[in-house]
Short mmCIF file of C-alpha atoms in Angstrom, two decimals:
data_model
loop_
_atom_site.label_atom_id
_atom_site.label_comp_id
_atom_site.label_asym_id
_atom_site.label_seq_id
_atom_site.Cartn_x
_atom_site.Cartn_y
_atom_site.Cartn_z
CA UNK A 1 104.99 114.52 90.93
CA UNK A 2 102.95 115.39 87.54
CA UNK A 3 102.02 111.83 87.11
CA UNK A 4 101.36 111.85 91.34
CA UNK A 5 99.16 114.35 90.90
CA UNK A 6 97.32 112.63 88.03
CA UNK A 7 96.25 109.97 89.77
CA UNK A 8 92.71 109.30 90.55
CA UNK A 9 91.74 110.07 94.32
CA UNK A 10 94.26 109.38 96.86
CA UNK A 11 93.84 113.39 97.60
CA UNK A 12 95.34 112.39 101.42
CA UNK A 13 98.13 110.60 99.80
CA UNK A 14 99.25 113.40 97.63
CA UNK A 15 98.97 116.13 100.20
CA UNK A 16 101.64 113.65 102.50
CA UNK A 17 103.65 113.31 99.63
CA UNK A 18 103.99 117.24 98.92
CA UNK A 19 104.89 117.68 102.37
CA UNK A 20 107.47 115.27 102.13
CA UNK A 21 108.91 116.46 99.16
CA UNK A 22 109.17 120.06 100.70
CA UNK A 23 110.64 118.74 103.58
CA UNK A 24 113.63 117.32 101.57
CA UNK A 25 113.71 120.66 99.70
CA UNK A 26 113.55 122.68 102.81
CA UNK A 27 116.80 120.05 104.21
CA UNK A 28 118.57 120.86 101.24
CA UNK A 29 118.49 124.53 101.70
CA UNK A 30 119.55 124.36 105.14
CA UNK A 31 122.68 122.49 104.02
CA UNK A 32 123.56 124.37 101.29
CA UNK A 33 123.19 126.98 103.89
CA UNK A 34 125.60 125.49 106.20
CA UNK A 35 123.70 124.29 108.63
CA UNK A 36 123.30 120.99 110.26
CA UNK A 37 120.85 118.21 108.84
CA UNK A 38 119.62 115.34 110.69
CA UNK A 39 118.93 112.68 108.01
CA UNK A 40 115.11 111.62 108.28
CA UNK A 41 114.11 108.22 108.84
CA UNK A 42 112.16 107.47 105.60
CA UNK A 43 110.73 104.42 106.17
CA UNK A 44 106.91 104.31 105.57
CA UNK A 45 103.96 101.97 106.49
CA UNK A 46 100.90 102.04 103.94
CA UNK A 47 97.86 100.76 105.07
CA UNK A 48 94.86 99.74 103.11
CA UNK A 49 92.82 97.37 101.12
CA UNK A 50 94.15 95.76 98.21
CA UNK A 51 93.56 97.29 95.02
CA UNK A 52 93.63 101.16 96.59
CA UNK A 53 97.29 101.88 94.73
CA UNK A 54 99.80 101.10 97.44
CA UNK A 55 101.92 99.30 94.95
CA UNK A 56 101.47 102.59 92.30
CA UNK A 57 102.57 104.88 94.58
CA UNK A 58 105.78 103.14 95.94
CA UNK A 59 106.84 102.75 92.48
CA UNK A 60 106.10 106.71 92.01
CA UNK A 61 107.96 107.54 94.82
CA UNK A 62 110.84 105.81 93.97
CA UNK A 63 111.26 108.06 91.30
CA UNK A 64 110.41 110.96 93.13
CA UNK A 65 113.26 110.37 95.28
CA UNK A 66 116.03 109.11 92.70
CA UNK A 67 114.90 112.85 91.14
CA UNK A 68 115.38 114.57 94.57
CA UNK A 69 118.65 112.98 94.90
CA UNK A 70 117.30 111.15 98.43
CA UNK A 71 117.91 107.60 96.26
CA UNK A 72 120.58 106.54 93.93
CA UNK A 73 118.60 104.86 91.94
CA UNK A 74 114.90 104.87 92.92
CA UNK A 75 114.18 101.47 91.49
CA UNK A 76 111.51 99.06 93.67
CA UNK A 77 112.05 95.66 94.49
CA UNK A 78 108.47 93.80 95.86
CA UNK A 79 108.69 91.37 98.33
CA UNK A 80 106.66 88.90 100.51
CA UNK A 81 107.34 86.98 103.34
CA UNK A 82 108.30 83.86 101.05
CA UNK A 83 111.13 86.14 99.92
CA UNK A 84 112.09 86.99 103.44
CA UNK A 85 111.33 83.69 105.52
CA UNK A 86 113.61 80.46 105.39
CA UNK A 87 111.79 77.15 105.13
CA UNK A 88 114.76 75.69 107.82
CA UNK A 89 117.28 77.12 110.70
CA UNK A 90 119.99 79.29 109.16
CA UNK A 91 118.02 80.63 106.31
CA UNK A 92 116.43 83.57 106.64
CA UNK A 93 118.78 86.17 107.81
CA UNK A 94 120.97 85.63 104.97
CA UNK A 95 117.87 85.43 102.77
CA UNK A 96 116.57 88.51 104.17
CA UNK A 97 120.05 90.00 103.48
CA UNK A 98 119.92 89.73 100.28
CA UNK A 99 116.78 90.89 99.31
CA UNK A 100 117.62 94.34 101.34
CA UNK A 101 120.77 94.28 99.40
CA UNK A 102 118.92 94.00 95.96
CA UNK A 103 117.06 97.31 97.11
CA UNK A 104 120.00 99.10 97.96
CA UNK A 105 119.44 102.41 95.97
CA UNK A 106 115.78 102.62 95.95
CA UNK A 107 112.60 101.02 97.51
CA UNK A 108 111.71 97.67 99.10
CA UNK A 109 108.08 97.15 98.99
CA UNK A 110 106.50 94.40 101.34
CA UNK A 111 103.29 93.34 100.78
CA UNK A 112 101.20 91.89 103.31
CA UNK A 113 104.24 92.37 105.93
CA UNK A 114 102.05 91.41 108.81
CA UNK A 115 102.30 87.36 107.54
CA UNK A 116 105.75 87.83 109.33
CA UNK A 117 104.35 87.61 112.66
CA UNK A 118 101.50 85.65 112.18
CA UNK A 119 102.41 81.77 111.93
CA UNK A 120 100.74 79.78 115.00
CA UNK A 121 103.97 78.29 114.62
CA UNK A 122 106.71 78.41 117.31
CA UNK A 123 109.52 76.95 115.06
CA UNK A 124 108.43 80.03 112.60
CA UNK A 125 111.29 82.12 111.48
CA UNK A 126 109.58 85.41 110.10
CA UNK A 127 110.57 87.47 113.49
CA UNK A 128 114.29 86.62 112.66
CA UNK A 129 113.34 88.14 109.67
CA UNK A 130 111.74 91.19 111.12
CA UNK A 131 115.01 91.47 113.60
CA UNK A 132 117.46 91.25 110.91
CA UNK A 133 115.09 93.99 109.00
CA UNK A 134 115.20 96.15 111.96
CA UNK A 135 118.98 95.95 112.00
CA UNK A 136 119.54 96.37 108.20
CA UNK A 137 117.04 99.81 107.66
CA UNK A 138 118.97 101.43 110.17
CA UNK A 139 122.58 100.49 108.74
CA UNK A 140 121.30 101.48 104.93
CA UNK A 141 118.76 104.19 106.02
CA UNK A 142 121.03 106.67 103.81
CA UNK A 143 119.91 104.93 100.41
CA UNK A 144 116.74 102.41 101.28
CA UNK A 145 113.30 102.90 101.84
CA UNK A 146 111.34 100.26 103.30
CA UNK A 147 107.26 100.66 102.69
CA UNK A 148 105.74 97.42 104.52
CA UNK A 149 102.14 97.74 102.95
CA UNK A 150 98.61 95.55 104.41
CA UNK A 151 95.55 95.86 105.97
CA UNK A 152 95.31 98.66 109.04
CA UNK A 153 93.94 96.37 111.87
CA UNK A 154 97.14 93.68 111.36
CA UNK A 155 99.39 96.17 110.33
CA UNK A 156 99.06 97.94 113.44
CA UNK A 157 99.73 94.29 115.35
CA UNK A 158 102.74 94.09 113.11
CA UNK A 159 104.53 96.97 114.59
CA UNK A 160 103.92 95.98 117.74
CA UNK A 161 105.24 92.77 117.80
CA UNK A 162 108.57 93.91 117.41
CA UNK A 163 109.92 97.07 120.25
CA UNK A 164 112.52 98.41 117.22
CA UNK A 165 109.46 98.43 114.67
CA UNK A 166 107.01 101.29 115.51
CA UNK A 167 110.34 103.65 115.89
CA UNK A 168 111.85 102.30 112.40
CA UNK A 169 108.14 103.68 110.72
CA UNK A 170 107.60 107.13 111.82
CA UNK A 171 105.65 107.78 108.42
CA UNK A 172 102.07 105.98 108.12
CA UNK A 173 100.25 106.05 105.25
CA UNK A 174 96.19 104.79 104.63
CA UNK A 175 94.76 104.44 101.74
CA UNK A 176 90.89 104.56 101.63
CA UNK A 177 88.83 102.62 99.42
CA UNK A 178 87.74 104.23 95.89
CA UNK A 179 84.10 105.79 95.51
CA UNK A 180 82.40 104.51 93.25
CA UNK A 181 82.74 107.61 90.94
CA UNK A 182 86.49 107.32 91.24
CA UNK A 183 86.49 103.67 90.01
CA UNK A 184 84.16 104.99 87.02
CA UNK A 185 87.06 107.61 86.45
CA UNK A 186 89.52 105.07 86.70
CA UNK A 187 87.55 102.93 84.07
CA UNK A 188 87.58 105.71 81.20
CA UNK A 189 90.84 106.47 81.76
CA UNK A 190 92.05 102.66 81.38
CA UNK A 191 89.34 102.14 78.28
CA UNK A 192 90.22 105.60 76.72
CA UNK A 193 94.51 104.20 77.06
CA UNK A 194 93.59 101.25 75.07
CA UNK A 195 92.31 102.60 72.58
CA UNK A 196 88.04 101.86 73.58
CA UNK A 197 85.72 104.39 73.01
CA UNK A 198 82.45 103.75 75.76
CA UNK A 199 79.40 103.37 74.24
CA UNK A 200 76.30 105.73 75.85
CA UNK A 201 75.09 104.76 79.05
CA UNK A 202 77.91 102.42 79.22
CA UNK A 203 78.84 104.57 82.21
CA UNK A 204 75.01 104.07 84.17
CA UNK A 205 75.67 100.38 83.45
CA UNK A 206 79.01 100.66 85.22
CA UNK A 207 77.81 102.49 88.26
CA UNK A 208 74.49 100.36 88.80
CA UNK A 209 77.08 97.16 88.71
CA UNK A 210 79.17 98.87 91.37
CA UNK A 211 75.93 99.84 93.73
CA UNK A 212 75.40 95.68 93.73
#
């Protein structure tokens, strides 16, 4: 959460993330309390423009829930439809299957999810994909997360192209674009890790290039 908390921006992010971590605190109390807990459907969509630290925080939040206890291991495994979509009949429910079984224990990340339903193609296998997903969250919802990650106009067509999707995501996420002071930020803190020390003005430089 330190390293969460660290990171530049994202202020929306973080307060969604502290409210889910009290949320599995608050779950915990009530069953060491004795009484009953529904499990949570964890499952998350981020939405966003590349480059705004979807990626960053997935990773993070594996290991915020391998430390919570919510994931037995908390590692991430990244994905893309090319991981999830056979090229011919018979391929990719099997393939899909063992990509969710890789994840088992922590996070799968899909980038750009929303390929999956977008082939002009009518031979195109990514909704078996989706459908054996659908199937394969709920079985392993105890120890998987899936975070499907793109932009928010096609992700939003993404859920809807399946009627088990939207219910399987309760949790969305967006991720706004950096200001240009927070990509400045980001830039001494990158130069100042490797060791660069910015030379004066080197910061005015850096801001008129952004304002192009």
């Amino acid at each position: 959460m330190t390293e969460l908390r660290e990171l530049t921006g994202l202020d929306t992010i973080k307060q969604e993330i502290e409210l889910l971590v009290s949320g599995t605190y608050a779950a915990r109390l009530r069953g060491r309390s004795g009484l009953k807990i529904t499990p949570p459907t964890r499952h998350m969509v981020f939405t966003g423009n590349p480059g705004t630290g979807k990626t960053m925080v997935a990773r993070l939040l594996g290991r915020i829930y391998k430390k919570l206890g919510v994931l037995s291991s908390g590692h991430v495994v990244e994905a893309s439809r090319a991981h999830l979509v056979g090229e011919y009949i018979g391929q990719t429910a099997p393939r899909t299957r063992r990509l969710v079984e890789r994840a088992i224990g922590g996070v799968l990340f899909i980038d750009e999810a929303y390929t999956l339903t977008q082939s002009p193609h009518k031979s195109d296998y990514g909704h078996e994909a989706i459908a054996e997903l659908v199937k394969l969250m709920e079985d392993h919802r105890d120890d998987l997360v899936v975070i499907v990650a793109g932009y928010q106009r096609e992700m939003a067509e993404f859920l809807a192209a399946n009627p088990g999707l939207d219910s399987r995501f309760p949790k969305q996420l967006h991720f706004p674009d950096y200001t240009d002071d927070e990509l400045v930020t980001i830039f001494e803190r990158l130069a100042e890790a490797d060791g660069f020390r910015l030379e004066p003005g080197m910061t005015g430089l850096l801001r008129s290039s952004l304002r192009r």
